[in-house]
XYZ file of C-alpha atoms in Angstrom:
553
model
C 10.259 53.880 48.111
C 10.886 50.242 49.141
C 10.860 47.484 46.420
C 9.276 44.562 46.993
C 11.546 41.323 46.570
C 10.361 38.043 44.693
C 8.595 36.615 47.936
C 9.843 32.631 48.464
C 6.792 31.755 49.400
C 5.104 32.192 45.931
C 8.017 30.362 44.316
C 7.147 27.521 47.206
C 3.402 27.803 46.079
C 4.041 27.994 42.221
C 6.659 24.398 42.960
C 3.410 22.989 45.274
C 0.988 23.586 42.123
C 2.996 21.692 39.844
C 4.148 19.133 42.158
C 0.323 18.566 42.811
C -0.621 18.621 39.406
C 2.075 16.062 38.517
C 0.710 13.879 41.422
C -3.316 14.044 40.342
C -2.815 11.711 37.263
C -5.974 11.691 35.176
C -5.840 15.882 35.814
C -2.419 15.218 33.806
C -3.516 12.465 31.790
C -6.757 15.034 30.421
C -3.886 17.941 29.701
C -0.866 15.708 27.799
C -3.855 13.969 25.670
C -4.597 17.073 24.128
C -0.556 17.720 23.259
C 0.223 17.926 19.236
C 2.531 15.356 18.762
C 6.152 17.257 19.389
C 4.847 18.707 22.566
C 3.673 15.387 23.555
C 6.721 14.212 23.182
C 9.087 17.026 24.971
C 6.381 16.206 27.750
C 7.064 12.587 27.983
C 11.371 13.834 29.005
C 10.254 15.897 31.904
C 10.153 13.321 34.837
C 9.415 9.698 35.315
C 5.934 10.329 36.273
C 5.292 12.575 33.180
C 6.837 10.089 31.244
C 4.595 6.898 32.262
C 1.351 8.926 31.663
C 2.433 9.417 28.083
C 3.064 5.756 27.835
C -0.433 5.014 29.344
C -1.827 7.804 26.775
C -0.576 5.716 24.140
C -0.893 2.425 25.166
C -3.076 1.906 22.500
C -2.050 1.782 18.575
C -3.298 4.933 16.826
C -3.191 5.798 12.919
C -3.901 9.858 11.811
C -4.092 10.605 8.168
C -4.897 13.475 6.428
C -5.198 14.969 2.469
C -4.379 18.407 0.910
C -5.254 19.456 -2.438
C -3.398 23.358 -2.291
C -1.891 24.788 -5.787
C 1.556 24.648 -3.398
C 3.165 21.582 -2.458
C 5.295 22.685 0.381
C 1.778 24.424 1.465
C 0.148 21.045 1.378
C 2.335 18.982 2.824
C 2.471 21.535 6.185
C -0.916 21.525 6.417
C -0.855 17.370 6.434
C 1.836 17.259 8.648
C 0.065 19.746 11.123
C -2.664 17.575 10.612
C -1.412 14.336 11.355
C 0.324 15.187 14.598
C -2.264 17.519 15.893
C -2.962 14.820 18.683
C -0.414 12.451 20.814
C 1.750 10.285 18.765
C 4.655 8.678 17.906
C 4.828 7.616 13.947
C 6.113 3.811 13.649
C 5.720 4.815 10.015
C 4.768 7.102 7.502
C 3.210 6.824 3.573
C 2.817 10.138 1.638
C 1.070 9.628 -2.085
C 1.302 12.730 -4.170
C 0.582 14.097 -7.422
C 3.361 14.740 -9.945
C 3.538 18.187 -8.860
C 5.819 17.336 -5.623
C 9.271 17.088 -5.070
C 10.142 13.908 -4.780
C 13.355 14.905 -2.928
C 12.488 17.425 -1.205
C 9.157 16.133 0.202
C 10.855 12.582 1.586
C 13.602 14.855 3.219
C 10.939 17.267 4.387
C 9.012 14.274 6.094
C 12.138 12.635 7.310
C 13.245 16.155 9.229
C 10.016 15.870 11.167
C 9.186 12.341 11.568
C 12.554 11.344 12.242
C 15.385 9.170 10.728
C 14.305 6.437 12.207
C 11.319 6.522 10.926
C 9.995 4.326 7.861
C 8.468 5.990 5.057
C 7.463 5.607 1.625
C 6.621 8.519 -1.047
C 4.963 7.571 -4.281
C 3.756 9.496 -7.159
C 0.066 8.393 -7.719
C -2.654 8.818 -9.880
C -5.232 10.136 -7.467
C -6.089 10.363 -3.347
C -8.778 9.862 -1.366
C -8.919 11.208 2.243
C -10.252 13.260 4.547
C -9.263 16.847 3.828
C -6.949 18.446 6.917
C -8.751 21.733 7.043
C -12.476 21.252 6.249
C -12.460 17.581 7.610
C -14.827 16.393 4.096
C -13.898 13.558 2.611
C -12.751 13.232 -0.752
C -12.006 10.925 -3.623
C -9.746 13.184 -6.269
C -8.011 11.398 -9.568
C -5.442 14.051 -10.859
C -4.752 14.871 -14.569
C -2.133 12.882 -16.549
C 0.437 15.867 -16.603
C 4.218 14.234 -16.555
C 5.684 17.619 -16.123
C 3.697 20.000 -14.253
C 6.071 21.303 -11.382
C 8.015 18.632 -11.076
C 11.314 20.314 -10.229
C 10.048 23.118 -8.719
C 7.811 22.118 -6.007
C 5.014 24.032 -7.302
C 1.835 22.620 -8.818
C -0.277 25.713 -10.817
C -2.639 24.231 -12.365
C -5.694 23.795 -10.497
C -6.439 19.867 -9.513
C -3.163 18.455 -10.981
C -1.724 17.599 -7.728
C -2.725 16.780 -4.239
C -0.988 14.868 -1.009
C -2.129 12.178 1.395
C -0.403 11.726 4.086
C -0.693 8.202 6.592
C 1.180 8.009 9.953
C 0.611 5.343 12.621
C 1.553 4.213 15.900
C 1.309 0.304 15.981
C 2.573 -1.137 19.351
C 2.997 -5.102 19.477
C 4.586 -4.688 15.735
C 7.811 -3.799 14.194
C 7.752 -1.943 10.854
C 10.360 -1.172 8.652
C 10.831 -0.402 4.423
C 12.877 -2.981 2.665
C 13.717 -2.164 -0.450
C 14.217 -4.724 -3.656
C 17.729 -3.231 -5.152
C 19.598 -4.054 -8.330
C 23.739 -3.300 -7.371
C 24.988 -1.913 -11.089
C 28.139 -2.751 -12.563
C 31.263 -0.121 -12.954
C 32.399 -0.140 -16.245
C 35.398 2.489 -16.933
C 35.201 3.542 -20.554
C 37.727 5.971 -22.126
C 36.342 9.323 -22.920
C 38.839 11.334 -24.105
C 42.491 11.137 -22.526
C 40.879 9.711 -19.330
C 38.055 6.985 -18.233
C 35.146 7.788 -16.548
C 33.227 5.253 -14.244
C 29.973 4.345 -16.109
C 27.077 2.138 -14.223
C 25.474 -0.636 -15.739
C 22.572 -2.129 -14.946
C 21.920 -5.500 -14.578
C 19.144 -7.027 -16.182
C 17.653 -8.925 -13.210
C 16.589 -7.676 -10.103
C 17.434 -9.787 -6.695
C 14.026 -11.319 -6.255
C 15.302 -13.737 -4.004
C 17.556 -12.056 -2.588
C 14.470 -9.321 -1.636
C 12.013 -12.400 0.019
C 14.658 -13.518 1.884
C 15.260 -9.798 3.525
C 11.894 -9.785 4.174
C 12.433 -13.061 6.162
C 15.266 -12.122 8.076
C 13.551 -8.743 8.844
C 10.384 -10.694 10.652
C 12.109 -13.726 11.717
C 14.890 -11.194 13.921
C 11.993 -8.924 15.211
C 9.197 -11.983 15.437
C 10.676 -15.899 15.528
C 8.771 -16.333 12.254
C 9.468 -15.722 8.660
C 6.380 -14.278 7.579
C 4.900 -10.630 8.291
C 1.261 -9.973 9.776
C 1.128 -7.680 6.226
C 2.932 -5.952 3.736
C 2.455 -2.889 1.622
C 4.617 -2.126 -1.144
C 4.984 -0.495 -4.314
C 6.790 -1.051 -7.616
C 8.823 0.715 -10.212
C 6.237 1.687 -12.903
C 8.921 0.251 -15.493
C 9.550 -2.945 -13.952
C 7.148 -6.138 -14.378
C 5.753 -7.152 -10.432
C 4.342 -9.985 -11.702
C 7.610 -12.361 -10.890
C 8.407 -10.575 -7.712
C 5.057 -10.678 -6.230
C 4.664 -14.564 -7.093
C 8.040 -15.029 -5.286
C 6.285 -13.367 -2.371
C 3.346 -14.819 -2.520
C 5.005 -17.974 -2.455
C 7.545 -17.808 0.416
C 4.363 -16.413 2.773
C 2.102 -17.665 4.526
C -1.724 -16.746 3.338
C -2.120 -15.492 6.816
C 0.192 -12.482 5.387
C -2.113 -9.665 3.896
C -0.507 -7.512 0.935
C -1.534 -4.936 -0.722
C 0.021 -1.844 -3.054
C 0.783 -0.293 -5.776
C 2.381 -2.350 -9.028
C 3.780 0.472 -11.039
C 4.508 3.556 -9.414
C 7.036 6.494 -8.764
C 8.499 6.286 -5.134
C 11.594 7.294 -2.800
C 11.614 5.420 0.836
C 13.515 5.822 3.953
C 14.353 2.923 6.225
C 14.602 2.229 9.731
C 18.087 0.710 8.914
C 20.596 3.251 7.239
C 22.581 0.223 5.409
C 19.044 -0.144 2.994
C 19.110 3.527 2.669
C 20.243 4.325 -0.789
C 17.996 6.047 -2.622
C 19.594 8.496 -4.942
C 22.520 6.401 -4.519
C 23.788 5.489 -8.487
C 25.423 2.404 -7.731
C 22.049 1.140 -7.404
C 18.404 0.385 -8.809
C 14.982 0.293 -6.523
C 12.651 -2.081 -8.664
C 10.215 -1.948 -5.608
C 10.017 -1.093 -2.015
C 7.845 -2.858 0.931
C 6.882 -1.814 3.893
C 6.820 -4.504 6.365
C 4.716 -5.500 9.543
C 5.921 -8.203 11.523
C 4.898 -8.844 15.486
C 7.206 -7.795 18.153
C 7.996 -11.143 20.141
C 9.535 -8.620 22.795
C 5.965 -7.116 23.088
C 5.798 -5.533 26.614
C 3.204 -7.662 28.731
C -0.641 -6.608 28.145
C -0.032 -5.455 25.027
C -2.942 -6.745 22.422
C -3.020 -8.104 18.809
C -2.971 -6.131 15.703
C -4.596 -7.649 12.465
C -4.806 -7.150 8.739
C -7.822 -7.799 7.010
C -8.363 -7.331 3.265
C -11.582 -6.937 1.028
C -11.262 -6.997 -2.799
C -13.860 -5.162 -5.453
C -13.429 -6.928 -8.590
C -14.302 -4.685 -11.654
C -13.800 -6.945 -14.472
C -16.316 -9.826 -15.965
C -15.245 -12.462 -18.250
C -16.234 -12.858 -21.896
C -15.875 -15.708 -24.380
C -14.676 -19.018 -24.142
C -11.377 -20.372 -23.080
C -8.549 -20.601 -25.185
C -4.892 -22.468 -24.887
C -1.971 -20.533 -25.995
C 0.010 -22.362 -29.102
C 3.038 -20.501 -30.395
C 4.401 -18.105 -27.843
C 7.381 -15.827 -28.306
C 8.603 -13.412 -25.317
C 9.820 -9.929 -27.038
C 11.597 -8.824 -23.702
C 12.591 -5.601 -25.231
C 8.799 -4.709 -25.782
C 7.748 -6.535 -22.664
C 5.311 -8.185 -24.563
C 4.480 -11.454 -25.650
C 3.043 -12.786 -29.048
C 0.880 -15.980 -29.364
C -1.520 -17.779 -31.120
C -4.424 -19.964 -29.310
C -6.593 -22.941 -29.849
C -10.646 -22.084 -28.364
C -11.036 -24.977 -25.758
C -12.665 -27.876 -27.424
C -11.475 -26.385 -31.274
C -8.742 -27.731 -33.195
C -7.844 -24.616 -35.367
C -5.060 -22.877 -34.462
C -6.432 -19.166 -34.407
C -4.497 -15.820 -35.215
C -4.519 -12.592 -33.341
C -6.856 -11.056 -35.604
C -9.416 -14.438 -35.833
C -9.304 -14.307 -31.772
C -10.324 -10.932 -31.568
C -12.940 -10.550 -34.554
C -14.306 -13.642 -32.479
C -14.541 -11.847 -28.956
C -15.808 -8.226 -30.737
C -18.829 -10.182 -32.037
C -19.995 -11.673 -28.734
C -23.429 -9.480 -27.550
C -21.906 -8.865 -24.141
C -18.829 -7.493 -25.526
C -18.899 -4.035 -24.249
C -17.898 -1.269 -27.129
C -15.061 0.300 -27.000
C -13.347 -0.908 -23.571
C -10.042 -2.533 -23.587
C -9.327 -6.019 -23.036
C -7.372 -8.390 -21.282
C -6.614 -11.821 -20.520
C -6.424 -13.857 -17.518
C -3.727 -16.737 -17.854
C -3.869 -19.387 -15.677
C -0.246 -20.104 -14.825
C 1.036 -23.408 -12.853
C 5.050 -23.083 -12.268
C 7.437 -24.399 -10.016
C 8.684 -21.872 -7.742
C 11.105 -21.857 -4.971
C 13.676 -19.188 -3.104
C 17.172 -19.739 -2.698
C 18.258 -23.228 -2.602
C 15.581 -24.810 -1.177
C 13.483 -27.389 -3.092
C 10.579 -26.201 -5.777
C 7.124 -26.504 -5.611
C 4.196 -26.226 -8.137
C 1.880 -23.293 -7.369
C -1.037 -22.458 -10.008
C -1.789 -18.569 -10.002
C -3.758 -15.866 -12.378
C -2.198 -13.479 -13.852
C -3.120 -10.476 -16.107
C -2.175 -8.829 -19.164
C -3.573 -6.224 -20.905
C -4.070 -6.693 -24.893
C -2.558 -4.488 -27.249
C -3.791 -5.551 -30.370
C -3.491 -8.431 -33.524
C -2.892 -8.856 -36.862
C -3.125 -12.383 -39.200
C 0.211 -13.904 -37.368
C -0.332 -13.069 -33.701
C -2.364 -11.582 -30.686
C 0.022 -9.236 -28.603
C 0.024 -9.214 -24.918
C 1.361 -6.843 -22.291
C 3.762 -9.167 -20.265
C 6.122 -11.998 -20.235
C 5.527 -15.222 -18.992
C 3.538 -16.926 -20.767
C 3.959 -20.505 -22.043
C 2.659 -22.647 -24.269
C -0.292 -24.804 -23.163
C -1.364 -22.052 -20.674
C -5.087 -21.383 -20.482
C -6.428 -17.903 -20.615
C -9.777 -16.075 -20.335
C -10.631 -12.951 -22.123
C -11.456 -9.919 -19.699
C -13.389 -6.232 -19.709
C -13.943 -3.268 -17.499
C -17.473 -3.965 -15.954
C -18.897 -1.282 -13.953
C -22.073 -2.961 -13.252
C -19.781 -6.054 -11.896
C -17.883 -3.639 -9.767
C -20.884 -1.895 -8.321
C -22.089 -5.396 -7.072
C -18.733 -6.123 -6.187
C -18.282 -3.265 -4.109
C -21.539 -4.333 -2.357
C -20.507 -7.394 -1.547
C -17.022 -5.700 0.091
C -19.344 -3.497 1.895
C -20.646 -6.988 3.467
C -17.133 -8.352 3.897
C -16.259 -5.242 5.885
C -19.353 -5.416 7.982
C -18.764 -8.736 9.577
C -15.699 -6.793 11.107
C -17.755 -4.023 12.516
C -20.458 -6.612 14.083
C -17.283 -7.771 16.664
C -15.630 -4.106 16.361
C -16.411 -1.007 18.774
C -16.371 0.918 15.369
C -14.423 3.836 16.629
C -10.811 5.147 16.088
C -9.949 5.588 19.668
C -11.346 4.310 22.439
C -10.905 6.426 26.168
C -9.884 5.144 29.415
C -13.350 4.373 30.546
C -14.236 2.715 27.354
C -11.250 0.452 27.241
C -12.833 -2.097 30.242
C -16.129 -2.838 28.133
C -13.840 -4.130 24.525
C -11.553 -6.618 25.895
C -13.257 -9.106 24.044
C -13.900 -6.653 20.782
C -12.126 -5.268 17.830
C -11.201 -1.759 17.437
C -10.694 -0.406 13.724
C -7.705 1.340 13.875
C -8.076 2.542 10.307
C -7.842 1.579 6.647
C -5.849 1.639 3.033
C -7.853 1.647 -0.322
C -5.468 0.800 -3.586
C -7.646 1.405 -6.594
C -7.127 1.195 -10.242
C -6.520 4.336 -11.677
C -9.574 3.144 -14.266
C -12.123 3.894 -11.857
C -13.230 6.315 -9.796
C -16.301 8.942 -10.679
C -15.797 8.211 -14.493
C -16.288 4.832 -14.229
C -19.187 4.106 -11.887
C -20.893 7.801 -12.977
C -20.953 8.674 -9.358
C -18.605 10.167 -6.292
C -16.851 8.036 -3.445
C -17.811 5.057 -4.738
C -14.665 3.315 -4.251
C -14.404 4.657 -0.753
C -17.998 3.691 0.641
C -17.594 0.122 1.391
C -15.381 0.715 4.351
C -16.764 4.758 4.767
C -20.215 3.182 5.047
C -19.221 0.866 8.042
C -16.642 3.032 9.884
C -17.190 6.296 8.840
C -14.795 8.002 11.888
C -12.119 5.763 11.458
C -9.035 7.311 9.128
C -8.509 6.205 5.757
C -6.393 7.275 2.994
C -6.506 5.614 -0.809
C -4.702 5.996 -3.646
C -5.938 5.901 -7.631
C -3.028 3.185 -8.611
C -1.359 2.019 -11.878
C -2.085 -1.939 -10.759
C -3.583 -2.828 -7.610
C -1.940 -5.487 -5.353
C -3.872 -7.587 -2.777
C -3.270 -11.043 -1.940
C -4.984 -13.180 1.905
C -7.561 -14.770 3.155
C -10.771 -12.743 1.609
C -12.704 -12.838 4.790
C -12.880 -10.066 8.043
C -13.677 -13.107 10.136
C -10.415 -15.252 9.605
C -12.397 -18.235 8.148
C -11.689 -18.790 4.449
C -13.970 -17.266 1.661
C -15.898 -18.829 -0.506
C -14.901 -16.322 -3.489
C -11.032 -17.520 -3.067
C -10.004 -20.764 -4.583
C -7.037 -22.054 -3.052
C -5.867 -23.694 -5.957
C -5.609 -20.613 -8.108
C -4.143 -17.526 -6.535
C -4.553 -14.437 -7.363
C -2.381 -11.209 -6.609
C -2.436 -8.417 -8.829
C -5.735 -7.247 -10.106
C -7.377 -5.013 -13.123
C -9.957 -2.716 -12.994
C -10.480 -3.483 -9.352
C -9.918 -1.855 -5.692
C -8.006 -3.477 -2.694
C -9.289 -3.314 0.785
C -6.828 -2.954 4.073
C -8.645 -3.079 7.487
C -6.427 -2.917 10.735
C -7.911 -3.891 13.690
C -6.676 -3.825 17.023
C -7.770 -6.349 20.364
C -6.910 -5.284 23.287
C -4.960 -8.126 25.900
C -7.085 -9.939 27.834
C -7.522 -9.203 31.219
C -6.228 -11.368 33.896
């Protein structure tokens, strides 16, 4: 019985197929587009012409995020991960916010095995997420239980909603990204122990504020020509006061800049740059981290403009009169401050208890919510060497309580002859708030195509429009269903206006948003420019990226 031989001219017809196939572009174009993300990219190696239809594919910046809320970490962070590259990409960065019942370890080396080492990322321990889950596709607005110690160390969170993941990757063409971190180098001390010395670290009690802006500086002005960032996200060490380092920042940019965050959290980073890799490293402190956008002034030709935009909720009203701090004293050890106060117009020097009897007594003095004041602050401020200027901001501080000598204060930095305004929790002001964000948001989506992606064919008819690539929400950990006695309330401004796009939020310990308060790029009424104001209470930070395509020659 003769056996048949592998025929050459089937090879010849299978090597005809493919050559065709490789030659009918949008045949290949339709097939790599629906690639996960590694396949994608094994795709782009196999020839030239392979390659520049994966670069056409994702011409265009793209953002995927994605939220699990499984009992098992590692079982929550596949499923976001599968999520997130289900569809062409190639992550310019990364931002994971979990519950306490991650790995803090584990998960950034998990993400960094996948995403790559080159690849920026933040992980920070949050209060809550809000996303759109990665298997059902609902969205969701979750605030997890105050647990410090529920599977920390082992991965595993077993106790029903205690935990959760959101995960954020995007692909931002025209910018650079990368995570700077703000690091504190500790001392080496050797102290004798026995019949030897062992190396002890000490910590030095001022972080490198300066030192931090001007990274940030030399970061965008080596990637862009300029020395300020098209936005920056970043998050704090729950221990450490932000209120210094974002007033340094705040400073040094210009308001063009957008920032938003998280002022007190739990986080682990990995940076573009291995020399500003050293977490875990005990030489040295992270008092905050920032992930940085700044435009790419090696931009290939055609490529079009990404833009920040931030909306702000405000969920606090004020109540009482002014008052004008007296005697100050700074109890660094506490982080507190003590004072007594003048009311504005009044002569009598007034006690922490007089103050707050005082505020109690006023009819729209809401029972049982805490309080804080705003202080108006004006300070010279500079970075470096260069000379200082006056800048007038207002700042927060939570009040812990008084007695007949003083009213104590969360904070340092106060001084005497500062004015401050007494604060509360006001749902009904952050409903109406929220409203008016809602508004905000829409004048972006009258000049926007509204979708996350636009196709080849659509890509002719919104030269002249803006695409929402996505969003961030940073709310205070205060709010939520609780709060407003309702779900996704927090979330609907932008949901309500661009409900396809992806967005991921976080519940935060102190929400940071500083820029211009307008989608439109002219300058909002509800901003003074004389007063700024950074880090918020009670309130919820907007962060809409848009994208506008090059115009066409």
């Amino acid at each position: 019985m003769d056996t048949e031989k592998p025929s050459s001219s089937k090879k010849k017809k299978k090597t005809i197929e493919i050559s065709s196939l490789a030659d009918c572009e949008d045949v290949l174009h339709n097939i790599l587009s629906r690639l996960p993300a590694k396949s994608f990219a094994s795709a782009a190696c196999v020839n030239k012409s392979w390659n520049c239809v994966c670069n056409s594919i994702l011409s265009r910046p793209r953002i995927a995020s994605a939220c699990s809320f499984k009992a098992s970490a590692p079982i929550a962070l596949q499923e976001v991960l599968d999520k997130v590259l289900l569809e062409p990409i190639r992550p310019h960065f990364a931002i994971a916010n979990v519950g306490r019942g991650f790995n803090m370890r584990r998960t950034l080396d998990f993400l960094v095995k996948h995403l790559g080492p080159r690849t920026p990322i933040i992980l920070s321990v949050v209060h809550g997420v809000m996303g759109r889950d990665a298997l059902t596709d609902e969205f969701r607005e979750v605030k997890f239980q105050d647990h410090e110690d529920i599977g920390v160390n082992r991965g595993i969170c077993t106790c029903g909603q205690q935990s959760g993941i959101v995960l954020t990757v995007g692909y931002l063409p025209g910018l650079k990204v990368d995570a700077i971190p703000l690091l504190r180098r500790k001392e080496i001390v050797q102290v004798p122990v026995d019949d030897t010395y062992v190396d002890v670290y000490l910590a030095p009690p001022v972080p490198m504020i300066d030192q931090f802006v001007m990274d940030i500086q030399n970061y965008t002005t080596s990637v862009s020509g300029c020395a300020s960032p098209v936005g920056i996200i970043m998050f704090g060490k729950e221990d450490m006061d932000q209120k210094p380092i974002i007033e340094k920042l705040d400073y040094a940019m210009s308001m063009n800049t957008v920032f938003v965050g998280d002022e007190r959290s739990r986080f682990a980073y990995r940076s573009g740059d291995d020399l500003r890799n050293v977490c875990g490293n005990p030489a040295f402190i992270s008092d905050a981290v920032a992930l940085v956008f700044a435009s790419d002034k090696d931009k290939p030709h055609g490529t079009g403009e990404i833009q920040f935009h931030l909306a702000m909720s405000e969920g606090v009203s004020a109540i009482g009169p002014r008052h004008k701090a007296v005697s100050v004293r700074a109890n660094h050890a506490e982080g507190s401050t003590w004072l007594t106060a003048k009311r504005e117009g009044h002569h009598e020097i007034l006690d922490g208890e007089q103050i707050l009897r005082h505020i109690d007594q006023l009819e729209n003095r809401f029972p049982q919510v805490e309080l804080y004041v705003g202080v108006t602050k004006r300070r010279k401020c500079s970075i470096g060497s260069e000379k200082s200027r006056l800048i007038t901001t207002l700042a927060f501080h939570g009040i812990r309580g008084g007695d007949q000598e003083y009213l104590y204060v969360d904070g340092v930095g106060i001084k005497t002859g500062d004015y401050f305004q007494f604060y509360q929790p006001d749902h009904n002001a952050a409903l109406a708030a929220c409203r008016n964000a809602s508004e905000n948001i829409r004048n972006l989506k009258l000049n926007s195509s509204g979708k996350g992606f636009l196709g080849r064919r659509d890509v002719a008819n919104s030269i002249d429009r803006k695409e929402v690539l996505g969003g961030f929400i940073f709310s205070c950990c205060g709010r939520g269903n609780s709060f407003f006695g309702g779900l996704n309330v927090d979330s609907f401004p932008f949901f309500e206006n661009f409900p396809s796009a992806p967005l991921a939020g976080i519940f935060c310990g102190g929400e940071i948003g500083r820029g211009k308060l307008s989608m439109t790029g002219q300058e909002s009424q509800e901003e003074s420019p004389a007063e700024h104001r950074y880090l918020h209470v009670y309130s919820t930070a907007y962060l809409v990226i848009s994208y506008s395509a090059a115009p066409s020659e």
